[in-house]
Coordinates of C-alpha atoms in Angstrom, one line a residue:
Chain A
M1 CA 145.2 123.3 91.5
A2 CA 144.9 124.2 88.0
V3 CA 141.7 124.4 84.9
Y4 CA 141.0 127.4 84.2
T5 CA 139.3 127.1 80.6
D6 CA 136.5 125.0 80.2
V7 CA 136.9 123.0 76.3
A8 CA 133.6 122.1 74.4
D9 CA 133.4 118.6 73.1
E10 CA 133.6 119.5 69.5
E11 CA 136.4 121.6 69.5
L12 CA 138.6 119.2 71.8
A13 CA 137.8 116.7 69.1
A14 CA 138.9 118.4 66.1
F15 CA 141.8 119.2 67.8
I16 CA 143.2 115.8 68.7
E17 CA 142.4 114.8 65.1
L18 CA 145.5 117.2 64.2
Y19 CA 148.0 114.4 65.3
D20 CA 148.6 110.7 65.0
V21 CA 147.3 109.1 67.9
G22 CA 144.2 107.3 67.3
R23 CA 140.9 107.5 69.0
L24 CA 140.4 109.8 72.0
L25 CA 139.1 107.4 75.1
S26 CA 139.4 110.0 78.3
F27 CA 140.3 113.3 79.2
K28 CA 140.0 114.6 82.8
G29 CA 141.9 118.4 83.9
I30 CA 144.3 118.0 86.2
A31 CA 145.0 119.7 89.8
E32 CA 148.0 120.5 89.6
G33 CA 150.4 123.4 87.7
V34 CA 149.5 127.3 88.6
E35 CA 150.1 128.7 85.4
N36 CA 148.4 126.6 82.5
S37 CA 145.3 124.8 82.1
N38 CA 146.4 120.8 82.0
F39 CA 144.4 117.9 80.6
L40 CA 145.5 114.4 80.9
V41 CA 144.3 112.5 77.8
H42 CA 144.1 109.3 76.6
T43 CA 144.4 107.7 73.2
E44 CA 144.1 104.5 71.7
K45 CA 147.9 105.4 71.5
A46 CA 149.1 106.6 75.0
N47 CA 148.6 109.2 77.5
F48 CA 149.3 112.8 77.0
I49 CA 149.7 115.8 78.9
L50 CA 147.5 118.7 77.0
T51 CA 148.5 122.3 77.9
L52 CA 146.2 125.2 77.1
Y53 CA 148.6 128.4 77.5
E54 CA 147.0 130.8 80.0
K55 CA 147.7 134.7 80.3
R56 CA 150.6 134.5 82.3
V57 CA 152.9 133.1 79.5
N58 CA 154.0 135.1 76.5
K59 CA 152.7 133.3 73.5
D60 CA 156.4 134.4 71.7
D61 CA 158.1 131.9 73.7
L62 CA 156.2 128.7 73.7
P63 CA 158.6 127.8 70.1
F64 CA 161.1 127.9 72.4
F65 CA 159.8 126.1 75.3
L66 CA 158.4 123.8 72.8
N67 CA 161.7 123.4 70.6
L68 CA 163.5 123.1 73.9
M69 CA 162.0 120.3 75.0
Q70 CA 161.9 118.7 71.6
H71 CA 165.9 119.0 71.9
L72 CA 166.7 118.0 75.3
A73 CA 164.5 115.0 75.1
A74 CA 165.9 113.8 71.6
S75 CA 169.8 114.6 73.7
G76 CA 168.4 111.4 75.8
L77 CA 167.0 113.8 78.5
S78 CA 163.6 112.2 79.9
C79 CA 161.1 115.1 79.4
P80 CA 157.8 115.5 78.1
T81 CA 158.2 115.7 74.5
P82 CA 155.7 118.2 72.3
V83 CA 153.9 115.3 70.0
V84 CA 154.4 116.4 66.5
M85 CA 150.5 117.5 64.8
K86 CA 149.9 115.9 60.8
S87 CA 150.6 119.3 59.7
G88 CA 154.4 119.0 61.5
A89 CA 153.7 121.5 63.9
T90 CA 153.4 121.1 67.7
L91 CA 151.6 124.4 68.7
G92 CA 148.2 124.6 67.8
E93 CA 145.2 126.5 69.1
L94 CA 142.1 125.0 71.9
A95 CA 139.8 127.1 73.4
G96 CA 141.1 130.5 72.0
R97 CA 144.5 129.6 73.6
P98 CA 147.7 128.9 72.3
A99 CA 147.8 124.9 73.0
A100 CA 150.0 121.6 73.0
M101 CA 149.7 118.1 73.3
V102 CA 153.6 116.3 75.0
T103 CA 154.3 113.3 75.5
F104 CA 153.2 111.4 79.6
L105 CA 156.0 111.3 81.9
E106 CA 155.7 108.5 84.5
G107 CA 156.6 109.3 88.1
M108 CA 155.6 111.5 90.9
W109 CA 157.2 114.2 92.4
V110 CA 158.7 113.9 95.9
K111 CA 156.6 115.8 98.4
R112 CA 159.5 115.5 101.3
P113 CA 162.9 114.8 99.2
K114 CA 165.4 113.3 101.1
P115 CA 169.3 113.3 100.5
L116 CA 169.2 110.7 98.2
H117 CA 166.3 112.5 95.9
C118 CA 169.2 115.9 96.2
A119 CA 171.8 113.6 94.5
G120 CA 169.7 112.3 91.9
L121 CA 168.1 116.2 91.3
G122 CA 171.9 117.7 91.1
A123 CA 173.0 114.9 88.3
G124 CA 169.2 115.6 86.3
L125 CA 170.3 119.3 86.7
A126 CA 174.0 118.3 84.7
A127 CA 172.5 116.2 83.1
L128 CA 170.1 119.0 81.9
H129 CA 172.7 122.1 81.8
V130 CA 174.6 119.5 79.5
A131 CA 172.2 118.1 76.9
G132 CA 171.1 122.3 76.4
S133 CA 174.5 123.4 75.6
D134 CA 174.3 123.0 71.9
F135 CA 170.6 124.3 71.8
T136 CA 170.5 127.2 69.7
M137 CA 167.5 129.2 70.4
T138 CA 168.1 131.6 73.4
R139 CA 165.4 133.0 75.8
Q140 CA 166.7 136.3 77.9
N141 CA 165.5 135.4 81.7
A142 CA 163.1 138.1 82.7
L143 CA 163.4 137.1 86.4
S144 CA 167.0 137.7 87.0
V145 CA 169.2 140.3 88.8
S146 CA 168.1 143.2 86.0
G147 CA 164.3 142.1 86.6
W148 CA 163.9 142.4 90.7
R149 CA 163.9 145.6 91.0
P150 CA 161.0 146.3 88.1
L151 CA 159.2 143.8 90.2
L152 CA 159.8 145.4 93.7
D153 CA 158.7 148.3 91.9
Q154 CA 155.5 147.0 91.0
C155 CA 154.5 146.2 94.1
A156 CA 154.2 150.1 94.9
G157 CA 155.7 149.9 98.1
R158 CA 153.5 147.9 99.7
A159 CA 156.5 145.3 101.5
D160 CA 155.2 146.7 104.4
E161 CA 151.8 145.2 104.4
V162 CA 153.4 141.9 104.8
K163 CA 156.4 142.6 107.2
P164 CA 157.1 146.0 108.6
G165 CA 160.5 147.0 108.0
L166 CA 160.4 144.5 104.7
Q167 CA 160.5 147.0 102.0
A168 CA 163.9 148.5 103.6
T169 CA 165.5 144.6 104.0
I170 CA 164.9 144.2 100.5
Q171 CA 166.1 147.4 99.1
T172 CA 169.3 147.3 101.1
A173 CA 169.7 143.3 99.9
L174 CA 168.8 143.8 96.3
S175 CA 171.1 147.2 95.9
K176 CA 173.6 145.0 96.9
L177 CA 172.6 142.4 94.5
E178 CA 172.8 144.7 91.8
A179 CA 176.5 145.8 92.8
D180 CA 177.6 142.3 93.2
W181 CA 175.9 140.1 90.6
P182 CA 179.1 138.0 88.0
K183 CA 178.5 138.6 84.6
D184 CA 180.6 135.9 83.2
L185 CA 179.8 132.6 84.5
P186 CA 179.0 129.4 82.1
S187 CA 175.7 130.0 80.9
G188 CA 173.4 128.1 78.5
V189 CA 169.9 126.3 79.3
I190 CA 168.3 126.8 82.3
H191 CA 165.3 125.6 84.1
A192 CA 164.8 128.2 86.8
D193 CA 161.7 126.7 88.4
L194 CA 162.9 122.9 89.2
F195 CA 161.2 122.6 92.9
P196 CA 160.2 119.3 93.7
D197 CA 157.1 119.2 92.2
N198 CA 158.7 119.6 88.7
V199 CA 160.9 116.6 89.3
F200 CA 159.9 113.2 88.8
F201 CA 161.0 109.6 90.6
L202 CA 160.1 106.4 90.0
G203 CA 161.1 104.5 93.8
E204 CA 164.7 106.3 94.4
E205 CA 165.2 107.0 90.6
L206 CA 164.5 110.1 89.1
S207 CA 162.3 109.0 85.9
G208 CA 162.0 113.1 84.6
L209 CA 162.1 116.7 84.3
I210 CA 158.4 118.7 83.7
D211 CA 157.6 122.3 83.5
F212 CA 160.3 124.4 81.2
Y213 CA 158.1 127.4 81.3
F214 CA 160.5 129.1 83.0
A215 CA 163.6 127.9 80.9
C216 CA 165.8 130.7 79.4
T217 CA 169.4 132.0 78.9
D218 CA 171.3 132.2 81.8
S219 CA 174.7 131.2 84.0
F220 CA 174.4 127.4 85.1
A221 CA 174.9 128.1 88.9
Y222 CA 172.1 130.4 89.4
D223 CA 170.4 127.5 88.0
I224 CA 172.0 125.4 91.5
A225 CA 171.3 128.0 93.2
I226 CA 167.7 128.1 92.8
C227 CA 167.1 124.2 93.7
L228 CA 169.5 124.5 97.1
N229 CA 167.1 127.0 98.0
A230 CA 164.2 124.6 96.6
W231 CA 165.2 121.0 98.0
C232 CA 167.6 122.1 101.0
F233 CA 165.7 124.1 103.2
E234 CA 163.8 122.0 105.9
A235 CA 160.2 123.1 107.1
D236 CA 161.5 125.0 110.1
H237 CA 163.6 127.1 107.4
S238 CA 166.9 125.3 108.7
F239 CA 169.7 124.3 105.7
N240 CA 170.3 120.8 105.6
V241 CA 173.4 120.7 104.4
T242 CA 173.8 116.7 104.1
K243 CA 171.0 117.3 100.6
A244 CA 173.0 120.1 99.8
R245 CA 176.1 118.1 99.7
A246 CA 174.5 115.5 98.3
L247 CA 173.0 118.0 95.5
L248 CA 176.2 119.5 94.7
D249 CA 178.5 116.3 94.6
A250 CA 176.1 114.7 92.1
Y251 CA 176.5 117.5 90.0
Q252 CA 179.5 117.7 89.7
K253 CA 180.3 113.9 89.0
V254 CA 178.5 115.0 85.4
R255 CA 179.3 118.7 85.2
P256 CA 182.3 119.7 87.7
L257 CA 182.0 123.4 88.3
T258 CA 184.6 125.9 87.7
D259 CA 186.3 128.4 90.4
A260 CA 184.4 131.4 89.8
E261 CA 181.0 129.3 89.9
T262 CA 181.9 127.7 93.3
T263 CA 182.9 130.9 94.8
A264 CA 179.5 132.8 93.4
L265 CA 176.8 130.0 95.3
P266 CA 176.0 131.8 98.1
L267 CA 176.0 135.6 96.0
L268 CA 173.8 133.4 93.5
A269 CA 171.8 131.8 96.5
R270 CA 171.0 135.0 97.5
G271 CA 170.0 136.3 94.4
A272 CA 167.4 133.0 93.6
S273 CA 165.9 133.5 97.2
M274 CA 165.6 137.4 95.9
R275 CA 164.1 136.5 92.5
F276 CA 161.0 134.7 94.6
L277 CA 161.4 136.5 97.4
L278 CA 159.8 139.7 95.2
S279 CA 157.6 137.4 93.3
R280 CA 155.8 135.6 95.4
L281 CA 155.1 139.1 97.1
Y282 CA 153.8 140.4 94.2
D283 CA 151.4 137.5 93.7
W284 CA 150.8 137.8 97.6
L285 CA 149.8 141.6 97.3
N286 CA 147.6 140.8 94.2
V287 CA 145.7 137.9 94.3
P288 CA 142.4 137.9 92.0
P289 CA 139.5 138.3 92.7
G290 CA 138.5 134.1 92.8
A291 CA 141.3 132.7 92.4
L292 CA 141.8 129.2 92.6
V293 CA 145.0 129.1 94.1
T294 CA 146.2 130.3 97.6
P295 CA 149.9 132.5 97.0
K296 CA 152.9 131.0 98.5
D297 CA 154.7 132.9 101.0
P298 CA 156.9 135.1 100.4
M299 CA 158.5 134.8 104.0
E300 CA 159.9 131.6 103.6
Y301 CA 162.1 133.1 101.1
L302 CA 163.1 136.3 103.4
K303 CA 164.7 133.5 106.0
K304 CA 166.8 131.6 103.1
L305 CA 167.7 135.0 102.1
Q306 CA 168.7 135.6 105.6
F307 CA 170.4 132.7 105.7
H308 CA 172.7 132.9 102.8
E309 CA 173.6 136.5 103.7
D310 CA 175.4 134.7 106.4
A311 CA 176.9 131.7 104.8
K312 CA 180.1 133.5 103.3
T313 CA 181.6 131.0 101.5
V314 CA 180.2 127.5 100.4
A315 CA 181.2 125.7 103.4
A316 CA 178.1 126.8 104.1
Y317 CA 176.8 123.8 101.4
G318 CA 179.2 121.3 102.0
L319 CA 181.2 122.0 99.2
D320 CA 185.0 121.5 100.3
L321 CA 187.0 125.2 99.4
Chain B
M1 CA 137.4 121.4 91.2
A2 CA 138.5 119.2 93.8
V3 CA 142.1 118.2 95.9
Y4 CA 140.8 118.4 99.1
T5 CA 143.5 116.5 100.9
D6 CA 147.5 116.0 99.8
V7 CA 148.7 112.7 100.7
A8 CA 151.8 112.3 101.7
D9 CA 154.7 109.8 99.3
E10 CA 155.3 107.2 102.3
E11 CA 151.6 106.9 103.2
L12 CA 150.3 106.4 99.3
A13 CA 153.2 103.7 98.6
A14 CA 152.0 101.9 101.6
F15 CA 148.0 102.2 100.5
I16 CA 149.3 100.9 96.7
E17 CA 150.7 98.2 98.5
L18 CA 147.5 97.0 100.3
Y19 CA 146.8 96.2 96.4
D20 CA 147.9 93.7 94.2
V21 CA 148.0 96.0 91.4
G22 CA 151.7 96.1 90.6
R23 CA 154.5 99.2 90.9
L24 CA 152.6 102.7 91.4
L25 CA 153.7 104.7 88.2
S26 CA 152.2 108.0 88.2
F27 CA 149.8 110.0 91.0
K28 CA 147.6 112.7 89.5
G29 CA 145.0 114.6 91.0
I30 CA 141.7 115.4 89.1
A31 CA 140.1 118.8 88.7
E32 CA 136.9 117.1 89.3
G33 CA 134.2 116.2 91.4
V34 CA 132.9 118.7 94.5
E35 CA 132.5 116.2 97.2
N36 CA 136.0 113.9 97.4
S37 CA 139.6 114.4 96.7
N38 CA 139.9 112.4 93.6
F39 CA 143.2 111.0 92.0
L40 CA 144.3 109.5 88.8
V41 CA 147.1 106.2 89.8
H42 CA 148.8 104.5 87.5
T43 CA 150.4 101.6 88.4
E44 CA 152.3 98.3 86.5
K45 CA 148.4 96.7 86.0
A46 CA 146.4 99.7 85.1
N47 CA 145.1 103.1 85.8
F48 CA 142.4 103.5 89.1
I49 CA 141.1 106.2 90.3
L50 CA 142.0 106.7 93.6
T51 CA 139.1 108.7 95.9
L52 CA 139.4 110.3 99.0
Y53 CA 135.8 110.8 100.8
E54 CA 135.7 114.0 102.7
K55 CA 133.3 115.1 105.1
R56 CA 130.2 115.5 103.5
V57 CA 130.1 111.5 102.2
N58 CA 129.2 109.8 105.7
K59 CA 131.1 107.0 106.4
D60 CA 128.6 105.1 107.1
D61 CA 126.7 104.9 103.5
L62 CA 130.2 103.8 102.2
P63 CA 129.7 99.7 102.2
F64 CA 126.3 100.5 100.3
F65 CA 128.0 102.8 97.7
L66 CA 130.8 100.1 97.0
N67 CA 129.2 97.5 97.3
L68 CA 126.6 98.5 94.6
M69 CA 128.9 99.5 92.7
Q70 CA 130.7 95.4 92.6
H71 CA 126.7 94.3 91.9
L72 CA 126.1 96.7 89.1
A73 CA 129.6 95.6 87.7
A74 CA 129.2 92.2 88.2
S75 CA 125.5 92.3 86.3
G76 CA 127.1 93.7 83.6
L77 CA 126.6 97.6 83.7
S78 CA 129.5 99.4 82.9
C79 CA 130.5 101.3 86.1
P80 CA 133.7 101.9 88.2
T81 CA 134.3 98.6 90.2
P82 CA 135.8 98.5 93.7
V83 CA 139.3 96.9 93.7
V84 CA 139.4 95.0 96.8
M85 CA 142.8 94.5 98.9
K86 CA 144.7 91.7 99.5
S87 CA 142.8 91.5 102.6
G88 CA 139.5 91.0 100.5
A89 CA 138.3 94.5 102.0
T90 CA 137.6 97.0 99.8
L91 CA 137.5 100.3 102.0
G92 CA 141.0 101.3 103.5
E93 CA 142.2 104.7 104.7
L94 CA 144.6 107.2 103.7
A95 CA 145.2 110.6 104.9
G96 CA 143.0 110.4 107.6
R97 CA 140.0 110.1 105.2
P98 CA 137.7 106.7 104.1
A99 CA 139.5 106.1 100.8
A100 CA 138.8 103.1 97.8
M101 CA 139.9 103.0 94.9
V102 CA 138.1 101.7 91.8
T103 CA 138.8 100.7 88.5
F104 CA 139.1 103.5 86.0
L105 CA 136.2 104.0 83.1
E106 CA 136.7 105.0 79.4
G107 CA 135.1 107.5 78.2
M108 CA 134.1 111.6 78.4
W109 CA 131.3 113.1 79.4
V110 CA 129.1 115.5 76.9
K111 CA 129.4 119.5 77.8
R112 CA 126.4 119.8 75.6
P113 CA 124.3 116.6 75.5
K114 CA 122.5 115.9 71.7
P115 CA 119.3 114.0 71.4
L116 CA 120.9 111.1 70.7
H117 CA 122.7 111.3 73.8
C118 CA 119.7 110.8 75.7
A119 CA 118.8 107.9 74.4
G120 CA 122.2 106.7 75.3
L121 CA 121.8 108.4 79.1
G122 CA 117.9 106.6 78.9
A123 CA 119.2 103.2 78.3
G124 CA 121.8 103.1 80.6
L125 CA 119.7 104.6 83.3
A126 CA 117.1 101.6 82.6
A127 CA 120.0 99.0 82.7
L128 CA 121.4 100.6 86.2
H129 CA 117.6 100.4 87.2
V130 CA 117.3 96.2 85.9
A131 CA 120.4 95.5 87.2
G132 CA 120.4 97.2 90.7
S133 CA 116.7 95.3 91.6
D134 CA 118.3 92.3 93.3
F135 CA 120.9 93.9 95.0
T136 CA 120.2 93.0 98.7
M137 CA 121.4 96.6 100.6
T138 CA 119.0 99.6 100.8
R139 CA 119.6 103.6 102.0
Q140 CA 116.7 105.7 102.1
N141 CA 116.8 108.7 99.8
A142 CA 117.8 111.5 102.8
L143 CA 116.9 114.2 100.0
S144 CA 113.7 112.9 98.9
V145 CA 110.6 114.6 99.8
S146 CA 111.1 114.6 103.5
G147 CA 114.3 116.1 103.2
W148 CA 112.6 118.6 101.7
R149 CA 111.6 121.0 104.5
P150 CA 114.5 120.0 107.1
L151 CA 116.7 121.5 104.2
L152 CA 114.4 125.0 104.1
D153 CA 114.5 125.1 107.2
Q154 CA 119.2 125.0 107.0
C155 CA 118.5 127.6 105.0
A156 CA 116.8 130.1 108.2
G157 CA 114.6 131.9 105.6
R158 CA 117.4 133.6 103.6
A159 CA 116.2 132.4 100.6
D160 CA 115.1 136.1 99.5
E161 CA 118.8 137.0 99.7
V162 CA 119.1 134.9 96.3
K163 CA 115.5 136.4 94.7
P164 CA 112.7 138.5 96.6
G165 CA 109.4 136.0 97.0
L166 CA 111.5 132.9 96.6
Q167 CA 110.8 132.4 100.3
A168 CA 107.5 132.3 99.9
T169 CA 107.6 130.9 96.2
I170 CA 109.0 127.5 97.7
Q171 CA 106.8 127.4 100.5
T172 CA 104.1 127.2 98.3
A173 CA 105.5 124.5 95.6
L174 CA 107.1 122.7 99.1
S175 CA 103.4 121.9 100.6
K176 CA 101.8 120.8 97.5
L177 CA 104.9 118.5 96.5
E178 CA 104.5 117.0 100.5
A179 CA 101.0 116.8 100.5
D180 CA 100.7 115.2 96.5
W181 CA 103.9 113.2 96.7
P182 CA 102.8 109.6 95.2
K183 CA 104.0 106.4 97.7
D184 CA 104.0 103.3 95.7
L185 CA 105.7 103.2 92.7
P186 CA 108.1 101.2 91.4
S187 CA 111.2 101.4 93.7
G188 CA 114.8 100.5 93.7
V189 CA 118.0 101.7 93.2
I190 CA 118.3 105.1 92.0
H191 CA 122.0 106.7 90.8
A192 CA 120.0 110.6 92.3
D193 CA 122.2 112.7 90.4
L194 CA 122.8 111.2 87.0
F195 CA 123.8 114.2 85.4
P196 CA 126.0 114.6 82.4
D197 CA 129.3 114.6 84.0
N198 CA 128.4 111.2 85.6
V199 CA 127.4 110.0 82.4
F200 CA 130.6 109.1 80.2
F201 CA 130.7 108.5 75.8
L202 CA 132.9 107.0 73.5
G203 CA 132.1 108.8 70.5
E204 CA 128.1 108.1 70.1
E205 CA 128.0 105.2 72.7
L206 CA 127.7 105.2 76.1
S207 CA 130.9 104.0 78.0
G208 CA 129.6 103.9 81.0
L209 CA 128.0 105.4 84.8
I210 CA 130.0 106.8 87.2
D211 CA 129.8 108.8 90.9
F212 CA 127.5 106.5 93.3
Y213 CA 127.6 108.5 96.2
F214 CA 124.1 109.9 96.3
A215 CA 122.7 106.1 94.7
C216 CA 119.7 105.2 97.5
T217 CA 116.6 103.2 97.4
D218 CA 113.9 105.3 96.3
S219 CA 111.3 105.3 92.9
F220 CA 112.6 104.7 89.5
A221 CA 111.0 107.2 88.1
Y222 CA 112.3 110.1 90.5
D223 CA 115.6 109.3 89.0
I224 CA 113.6 109.5 85.5
A225 CA 112.8 112.9 86.3
I226 CA 116.2 114.3 87.8
C227 CA 117.9 113.3 84.7
L228 CA 115.1 114.8 82.5
N229 CA 115.7 118.3 84.8
A230 CA 119.7 118.2 84.2
W231 CA 119.4 116.8 80.4
C232 CA 116.4 117.7 79.0
F233 CA 116.6 122.2 78.9
E234 CA 118.7 124.2 77.0
A235 CA 120.7 127.0 78.6
D236 CA 118.3 129.4 78.0
H237 CA 116.1 127.2 79.7
S238 CA 113.9 125.8 77.3
F239 CA 112.6 122.6 77.2
N240 CA 113.8 120.0 74.6
V241 CA 111.2 117.7 74.0
T242 CA 113.2 116.0 71.2
K243 CA 115.9 114.9 74.1
A244 CA 113.3 113.9 76.7
R245 CA 111.3 112.3 74.3
A246 CA 114.8 110.1 73.1
L247 CA 115.6 109.5 76.9
L248 CA 112.3 108.3 77.7
D249 CA 111.8 106.1 74.5
A250 CA 115.4 104.4 75.1
Y251 CA 114.6 104.0 78.9
Q252 CA 111.4 102.1 78.3
K253 CA 112.6 99.6 75.8
V254 CA 114.8 98.4 78.3
R255 CA 111.7 98.9 81.0
P256 CA 108.6 100.2 80.1
L257 CA 107.0 102.7 82.6
T258 CA 104.1 101.5 84.2
D259 CA 100.4 103.9 83.9
A260 CA 101.3 105.2 87.4
E261 CA 104.7 106.3 86.9
T262 CA 103.8 108.0 83.8
T263 CA 101.0 110.1 85.6
A264 CA 103.3 111.0 87.7
L265 CA 106.1 112.2 86.0
P266 CA 105.4 116.3 85.9
L267 CA 105.1 116.0 89.7
L268 CA 108.3 113.9 90.4
A269 CA 110.1 116.2 87.9
R270 CA 108.6 119.7 90.1
G271 CA 110.0 117.3 93.2
A272 CA 113.8 116.9 91.5
S273 CA 113.6 120.6 90.4
M274 CA 112.2 121.6 94.3
R275 CA 115.5 118.9 95.6
F276 CA 118.3 120.3 93.4
L277 CA 116.8 124.2 94.3
L278 CA 117.1 123.9 97.6
S279 CA 120.6 121.8 97.8
R280 CA 121.5 124.6 95.6
L281 CA 120.6 126.9 98.0
Y282 CA 121.7 126.0 100.8
D283 CA 125.2 125.8 99.1
W284 CA 124.2 129.5 97.8
L285 CA 123.9 130.5 100.9
N286 CA 126.8 129.0 102.7
V287 CA 130.4 129.2 100.9
P288 CA 132.9 128.0 103.5
P289 CA 135.6 130.5 103.1
G290 CA 138.7 129.5 101.0
A291 CA 135.9 127.3 98.8
L292 CA 137.5 126.1 95.3
V293 CA 134.4 125.1 93.9
T294 CA 131.8 128.1 93.1
P295 CA 128.2 127.2 94.0
K296 CA 125.7 126.3 91.4
D297 CA 122.9 128.9 90.7
P298 CA 119.6 127.8 92.2
M299 CA 117.4 129.9 90.0
E300 CA 118.1 127.5 86.9
Y301 CA 116.2 125.1 88.8
L302 CA 113.5 128.0 90.5
K303 CA 113.1 127.8 86.1
K304 CA 113.1 124.2 86.0
L305 CA 110.1 123.9 88.8
Q306 CA 108.2 127.0 87.0
F307 CA 108.7 124.3 84.0
H308 CA 106.8 121.5 85.3
E309 CA 103.9 123.3 87.3
D310 CA 103.3 123.9 84.0
A311 CA 102.8 120.5 82.7
K312 CA 100.3 119.6 83.0
T313 CA 100.7 115.9 81.6
V314 CA 103.1 113.8 80.8
A315 CA 102.5 115.1 77.0
A316 CA 104.9 117.8 78.0
Y317 CA 107.8 116.2 77.8
G318 CA 107.0 114.0 74.2
L319 CA 105.2 110.4 75.7
D320 CA 101.8 110.2 74.4
L321 CA 99.2 109.8 76.9

């Protein structure tokens, strides 16, 4: 749940006035998202989502995110589109925070995805990769392989507080990942955080992708690996190969994987596990006082990492070799 | 912020199917309200608010609240109206909680009310009292004078943990209130919790009243006293008599006060202060582990109580004697 910032009436009215959206009719904080404050804004013209960017988002990255959403929407991808102010800008300021308003996307995220949802996701992810291929801005992935050791260092050797031996397990796995990480896979814009709560469906149909605030330039197959982790494990940590096959098959109908991508998938999936294991570990060890959000369990991603260490080839994910 | 309960996809879809509202298009938890879980539901037909009643609401009271909203709306008051299911019922069950869906009310609550908002509130409050006058159900006010001593007892003598001497101050004030509390004032349905966040405006016009989950049968003037406390004090605890006069004058244009009500107002305002002082004191001393809501400061209401103890007549509130 996330509304970190209160907005004063007059400030809000003045902000809405910057847009050509008609009179403000309602304004409600949304209990979703963990990084920013989100509000549902209803005006005479339409519904919008107003986001106040809180301190975890680097202000310098905002033009990348907002331009990317504009580019993807213009390319036909269903995603929130930044609303352009009368001034021509898409980024403003409200309550002392950078702020932007985007179009409202119908649909709901699926709490327990079925294989058909994984297929929808696969097709949507490939469409995103294709739509982003002619986007000219770039943003380095701070949470890829070169960022993991600094993140581990920030945990200050405290991993064993979560589970005895975890520090050594991570060290070993991380060294292997650093040694083996592939460098020349097909790359472009990736979402990098396409968990189920960022993918909307209407019934069985994907209705759009949201929350591009981790988007960056990295290898497409790494984005797939993140999704395999986020969508294809069951609550008991078992891997559902039917879901993985549905995801990968649907992806490849839009954008076939190269042999190098296919071969790299188990390694990338280990990397994707390491990325969320480390960020969750850091959050777990550093819960701020008065936090409104319960940190997510890092151990979930240790179990995923171990699954992928046992998976020697992509056959484990339902792909034919 | 309040979304206490997660709702499973299939359960939600089945619940929406009970209504004749078309296909579900979106569903978002709202970061508002402290007692219940609230969701904004958008269907092909309209926007609605779906409320799951959490444990602080007595299930047996729900027919009173829902029938009252139906009655008030039918009488022309702008307030959320319970949506009737295909079965004819307005109360259902979702995620193991009693649940109801009400119409969506446009408008926003005002964080810093001006005198004109207080006037709008006064007129709206009087309209509520008039519209409720022929509502046949009754509900005892558990948080009126007879409920305060039990509430103080539940604080187990711990008031001095908040401020040394508070226990004795409350005891003295409470004994006087119990001795002097008026019994024969004009009564009927009161809102009993009409704080600014429960009153919506569109621009300068009141657009409706929400959150009837403290509504009960009690004296109308006590409802006014609650509003004087909630709307007419400034952040520095000074009393804004211009706002009070605006509230009272607008109220009386719709429903003139009797002499007995006018005379009782300072006493009722002390009582209204005691009611929120005690409930906030209890909440302050009993924050549940993992609470998502910061308890409100009880001392704010001690200061209000002391203001009203000094106000011997309604002249202090801007009313002519």
